[in-house]
XYZ file of C-alpha atoms in Angstrom:
361
model
C -33.866 -8.974 68.620
C -35.184 -6.862 71.692
C -37.573 -4.825 69.341
C -39.183 -7.923 68.254
C -39.911 -9.561 71.894
C -41.397 -5.877 72.879
C -44.023 -5.821 70.221
C -44.979 -9.405 70.460
C -45.271 -8.864 74.134
C -47.549 -5.860 73.741
C -50.060 -7.532 71.431
C -50.431 -10.149 73.837
C -51.357 -7.791 76.526
C -54.019 -6.215 74.112
C -55.444 -9.807 73.569
C -55.857 -10.462 76.836
C -57.762 -7.352 77.296
C -59.974 -7.832 74.483
C -60.607 -11.299 75.461
C -61.162 -10.088 79.242
C -63.719 -7.532 78.030
C -65.942 -10.161 75.388
C -66.173 -12.440 78.652
C -67.594 -9.837 80.821
C -70.087 -8.193 78.165
C -71.456 -11.747 77.371
C -71.612 -12.353 81.092
C -73.263 -9.072 81.427
C -75.697 -9.986 78.651
C -77.016 -13.424 79.613
C -77.066 -11.917 83.342
C -79.702 -9.394 82.124
C -82.434 -12.435 80.864
C -81.965 -14.672 84.175
C -85.219 -14.310 85.987
C -84.626 -13.267 89.913
C -86.798 -12.932 92.971
C -85.851 -9.417 94.221
C -85.319 -6.248 92.257
C -81.740 -6.112 90.682
C -79.602 -3.476 91.403
C -79.156 -2.646 87.914
C -83.337 -1.948 88.012
C -83.122 0.675 90.447
C -82.092 4.062 88.149
C -85.003 3.008 86.319
C -87.512 2.993 88.910
C -86.598 6.160 90.063
C -86.393 7.895 86.673
C -90.241 6.554 86.508
C -90.792 8.031 89.780
C -89.212 11.421 88.485
C -91.246 11.615 85.186
C -94.171 11.380 86.912
C -93.504 13.857 89.375
C -92.375 16.619 86.924
C -95.213 15.228 84.382
C -98.162 17.689 84.343
C -101.470 16.622 85.631
C -104.820 17.844 85.409
C -105.972 21.072 87.776
C -108.976 19.771 90.084
C -111.697 22.256 90.813
C -112.780 23.074 94.768
C -116.147 21.197 94.265
C -114.647 17.979 92.828
C -112.137 17.668 95.664
C -114.902 18.685 98.682
C -116.890 15.999 96.673
C -113.599 13.178 96.980
C -113.137 14.300 100.450
C -117.272 13.680 101.595
C -117.210 10.439 99.673
C -114.365 9.407 101.455
C -115.692 10.558 104.878
C -118.832 8.806 104.250
C -117.248 5.689 103.659
C -114.853 5.805 106.644
C -117.526 7.427 109.284
C -119.764 4.366 110.009
C -116.518 2.163 111.224
C -115.160 4.674 113.036
C -118.437 5.503 114.805
C -118.912 1.907 115.474
C -115.471 1.491 116.869
C -115.675 4.505 119.290
C -119.153 4.675 120.407
C -120.469 0.779 121.291
C -124.388 1.060 121.144
C -125.773 1.549 124.791
C -128.793 0.133 126.355
C -132.072 2.001 126.137
C -132.655 2.131 129.687
C -129.077 3.684 129.675
C -129.570 6.302 127.674
C -133.069 7.344 129.322
C -131.628 7.532 132.510
C -128.974 9.492 131.480
C -131.197 12.101 129.715
C -133.432 12.219 132.948
C -130.176 13.040 135.069
C -129.376 15.859 132.589
C -132.547 17.165 132.746
C -132.731 17.037 136.685
C -129.439 18.724 136.747
C -130.578 21.475 134.860
C -133.485 22.102 136.663
C -131.639 22.465 139.878
C -129.288 25.099 138.183
C -132.127 26.979 137.579
C -133.695 27.134 140.782
C -130.150 28.144 142.347
C -130.137 30.930 140.116
C -131.845 34.210 141.515
C -134.875 35.087 139.668
C -134.579 38.971 138.995
C -137.943 40.811 139.132
C -137.856 44.202 137.667
C -138.343 47.006 140.446
C -141.577 49.182 139.750
C -141.067 52.797 138.408
C -141.101 55.273 141.432
C -142.433 59.106 140.242
C -141.671 61.451 143.352
C -143.336 65.236 143.168
C -142.136 67.781 145.251
C -143.482 71.309 145.102
C -141.664 74.588 146.760
C -142.723 77.431 147.941
C -141.129 80.934 147.392
C -142.256 82.117 151.250
C -140.416 78.577 152.518
C -137.072 80.055 153.993
C -135.618 76.753 154.699
C -136.466 75.428 150.757
C -132.577 75.418 149.891
C -131.967 73.471 152.639
C -134.537 71.346 153.044
C -134.321 70.426 149.267
C -130.247 69.269 149.769
C -131.672 66.955 152.673
C -134.505 65.702 150.965
C -131.969 65.005 147.932
C -129.706 63.137 150.119
C -132.795 60.560 151.078
C -133.836 60.216 147.519
C -130.301 59.212 146.210
C -130.454 56.138 148.719
C -133.320 54.924 146.830
C -132.670 52.197 143.857
C -133.520 53.153 140.796
C -136.138 53.244 138.897
C -136.921 56.368 139.913
C -137.640 60.216 138.932
C -138.228 63.088 141.164
C -139.911 66.080 139.566
C -139.600 69.095 141.435
C -141.630 72.381 140.597
C -140.656 75.740 141.584
C -142.186 79.342 140.707
C -139.719 80.919 137.748
C -137.437 82.970 139.721
C -134.137 85.100 138.751
C -132.057 82.767 140.509
C -131.251 79.160 139.537
C -130.225 77.647 142.750
C -132.726 75.026 142.362
C -131.352 74.131 139.216
C -127.825 74.022 140.403
C -128.838 71.781 143.432
C -130.724 69.088 141.271
C -127.718 69.002 139.058
C -125.285 67.872 141.662
C -128.029 65.390 143.537
C -126.841 62.633 140.885
C -130.760 61.552 140.280
C -132.875 61.186 137.623
C -135.155 64.617 137.523
C -137.129 66.922 135.802
C -137.459 70.459 136.915
C -140.562 72.328 135.811
C -141.565 76.298 136.431
C -144.491 78.270 136.142
C -145.213 81.883 136.099
C -148.308 82.483 138.139
C -148.460 84.510 141.243
C -150.129 83.104 144.310
C -151.270 84.732 147.655
C -152.371 81.479 149.124
C -149.867 78.978 149.862
C -152.105 76.035 149.691
C -153.348 77.132 146.077
C -149.942 77.261 144.899
C -148.772 73.785 146.474
C -151.995 72.389 144.548
C -151.289 74.314 141.278
C -147.469 72.969 141.200
C -149.133 69.402 142.104
C -150.989 69.877 138.953
C -148.428 71.251 136.509
C -146.605 67.697 137.717
C -149.486 65.649 136.972
C -150.538 66.952 133.602
C -146.372 66.546 132.758
C -147.170 62.641 133.948
C -150.197 62.623 131.623
C -148.920 64.277 128.516
C -145.919 62.159 128.918
C -147.365 58.991 129.760
C -144.637 58.013 132.555
C -146.053 54.901 134.053
C -145.151 54.529 137.706
C -146.513 55.153 141.404
C -146.985 58.782 142.438
C -145.848 59.974 145.646
C -146.073 63.529 146.711
C -143.108 64.102 148.719
C -142.854 67.246 150.640
C -139.743 69.610 151.613
C -140.397 68.774 155.303
C -140.783 65.166 154.894
C -138.384 62.650 156.888
C -138.506 58.889 155.578
C -137.783 55.522 156.427
C -135.699 54.038 153.445
C -137.917 51.047 153.538
C -140.828 53.070 152.985
C -140.251 53.290 149.017
C -139.155 49.323 148.870
C -143.033 49.058 150.216
C -143.921 52.130 147.418
C -143.205 49.492 144.700
C -145.633 47.270 146.179
C -148.572 49.094 145.272
C -150.797 48.156 142.028
C -153.386 50.553 142.161
C -153.905 52.746 145.658
C -151.898 52.662 148.732
C -152.101 54.474 151.698
C -150.050 54.755 155.048
C -149.938 56.734 158.400
C -147.785 59.353 159.103
C -146.726 61.126 161.898
C -146.752 65.402 161.916
C -144.101 66.660 164.781
C -143.965 70.191 165.500
C -141.057 72.085 167.641
C -141.737 72.763 171.518
C -144.583 70.509 171.147
C -144.567 67.033 173.329
C -147.607 65.900 171.450
C -147.652 63.794 167.868
C -150.560 63.949 165.223
C -150.944 60.715 163.434
C -153.390 61.350 160.286
C -153.876 58.360 157.707
C -155.721 55.415 157.816
C -156.290 52.262 160.614
C -155.731 49.109 159.317
C -156.261 45.381 159.852
C -153.504 43.985 158.182
C -153.585 45.539 154.370
C -157.082 46.432 154.646
C -158.387 49.821 155.409
C -161.135 50.058 158.273
C -160.791 53.472 159.330
C -159.162 56.914 159.612
C -157.463 58.812 162.475
C -159.747 61.532 163.400
C -158.233 64.891 164.701
C -160.843 65.535 167.247
C -162.719 62.513 168.887
C -166.153 64.624 168.531
C -165.686 64.517 164.773
C -169.054 63.194 163.921
C -169.351 65.205 160.393
C -166.849 63.338 158.289
C -166.072 60.159 159.263
C -163.320 60.351 156.542
C -161.262 63.357 157.118
C -159.236 65.165 154.367
C -156.273 62.747 153.459
C -153.020 64.372 153.872
C -151.320 64.767 150.178
C -148.168 62.697 151.426
C -149.953 59.751 152.911
C -151.039 58.324 149.657
C -149.916 56.779 146.316
C -151.576 55.717 143.318
C -150.852 54.236 139.781
C -150.113 57.067 137.302
C -152.124 55.271 134.621
C -155.272 56.775 136.410
C -154.495 59.816 134.700
C -154.873 58.703 131.145
C -156.524 55.500 131.097
C -159.057 55.563 133.717
C -161.419 53.024 132.419
C -158.555 50.351 133.132
C -159.023 51.029 136.870
C -163.318 51.457 137.046
C -163.299 54.930 135.727
C -165.941 56.250 133.133
C -164.282 60.053 133.518
C -160.854 61.206 132.300
C -158.519 63.924 132.740
C -158.770 65.350 129.075
C -159.791 68.856 129.977
C -157.124 71.327 130.721
C -159.123 73.098 132.975
C -160.087 69.954 135.497
C -158.123 70.165 138.725
C -156.181 66.781 138.357
C -155.347 66.713 142.112
C -158.961 66.893 143.366
C -159.657 64.202 140.863
C -156.854 61.988 142.058
C -157.887 62.355 145.928
C -161.849 61.561 145.020
C -160.537 58.440 143.101
C -158.328 57.290 146.222
C -161.264 58.148 148.880
C -164.357 56.840 146.909
C -163.415 53.297 147.521
C -161.777 51.665 150.497
C -161.572 48.557 149.259
C -159.063 49.647 146.477
C -156.790 50.765 149.129
C -153.764 48.840 149.992
C -152.437 49.693 153.563
C -148.917 49.605 153.278
C -146.845 47.720 155.127
C -149.280 45.289 154.423
C -148.217 43.008 157.820
C -148.679 46.074 159.843
C -150.401 49.305 158.630
C -150.106 51.118 162.038
C -145.857 51.309 161.468
C -144.795 54.831 161.022
C -142.606 55.014 158.012
C -143.012 58.387 156.867
C -142.674 61.896 159.455
C -143.586 65.548 158.765
C -141.467 68.510 160.726
C -142.856 71.675 161.478
C -140.145 74.036 161.848
C -139.838 77.886 163.149
C -139.866 80.630 161.341
C -137.413 83.666 161.791
C -139.677 85.576 164.267
C -139.922 82.487 166.452
C -143.353 81.318 164.924
C -143.788 77.454 163.709
C -144.928 77.233 159.907
C -148.129 77.039 158.999
C -150.110 73.747 158.175
C -150.165 74.665 154.252
C -146.296 74.531 154.824
C -146.402 71.079 156.186
C -148.069 69.935 152.976
C -145.299 70.895 150.770
């Protein structure tokens, strides 16, 4: 009796479960066909699986040219809208005014900037005499002066060939751009030796076409540094007065031009009764010239040239300088009578002063 009841209860429980499962199945089946306004929860897995399949599916590889073309098309399509939104159209008058103001500001900036003018090249020629006992001392003193002169500058030093290399060592220590020229000839006349050395320097300038203003600086010269600034202002020929000083003498001899502003109107005479030559020989350190006269004389109105090696170059230069006073420019131009160069006479060992030839060194 008890076993039969238990079996009936189990059959009844299974029937309830089957009926309950059938009802849930029917409800779920018909619910899937019912229209809804929002996506159902049951539809989400299908969307996710679709997206994943899209990402995992292989895509065709695009070339760089095709990508760049697509980017350019998108930019071309979007640029006009952005430009119109970011920069609204300005009146024409406002644009012209702003352009005028910018040009004016640029002009003011250009005016504020200093205009740099290149300095003219100076060529200083210094002959040396073996008979001058103060040569090494005077060379160092002159080097200390030239060292203070702004570049560009070239110092040409000429000397007779000797076993000593004192001049070469002194020049290397100066820090100045220089050229050291040596000759083998022997001279008994100091003035002839000095002219020979100047000719060697001029031949060197002509051969290498060193373009600049040439000045003959003696070892005994003393300079005002402003003299070299005035020297750069010379175009063709320039001249100036200089003072000759001697030890144990109270007088000073002035040589050179007499000027009206920068125009040469006469020359200082050594003697008042000198009527034979209204233009006495000019001191070698009292003039300067443009070096191009040596290889291009036609540029300055000269038909002759210095092509012959036997021609005296220094004589030619003196003739050119003195033949036409209108071409000479007195310096400084504001007051040509101002002394900016002095030449000193020193005592020799025996107490006598040096000669005029040594002054012209």
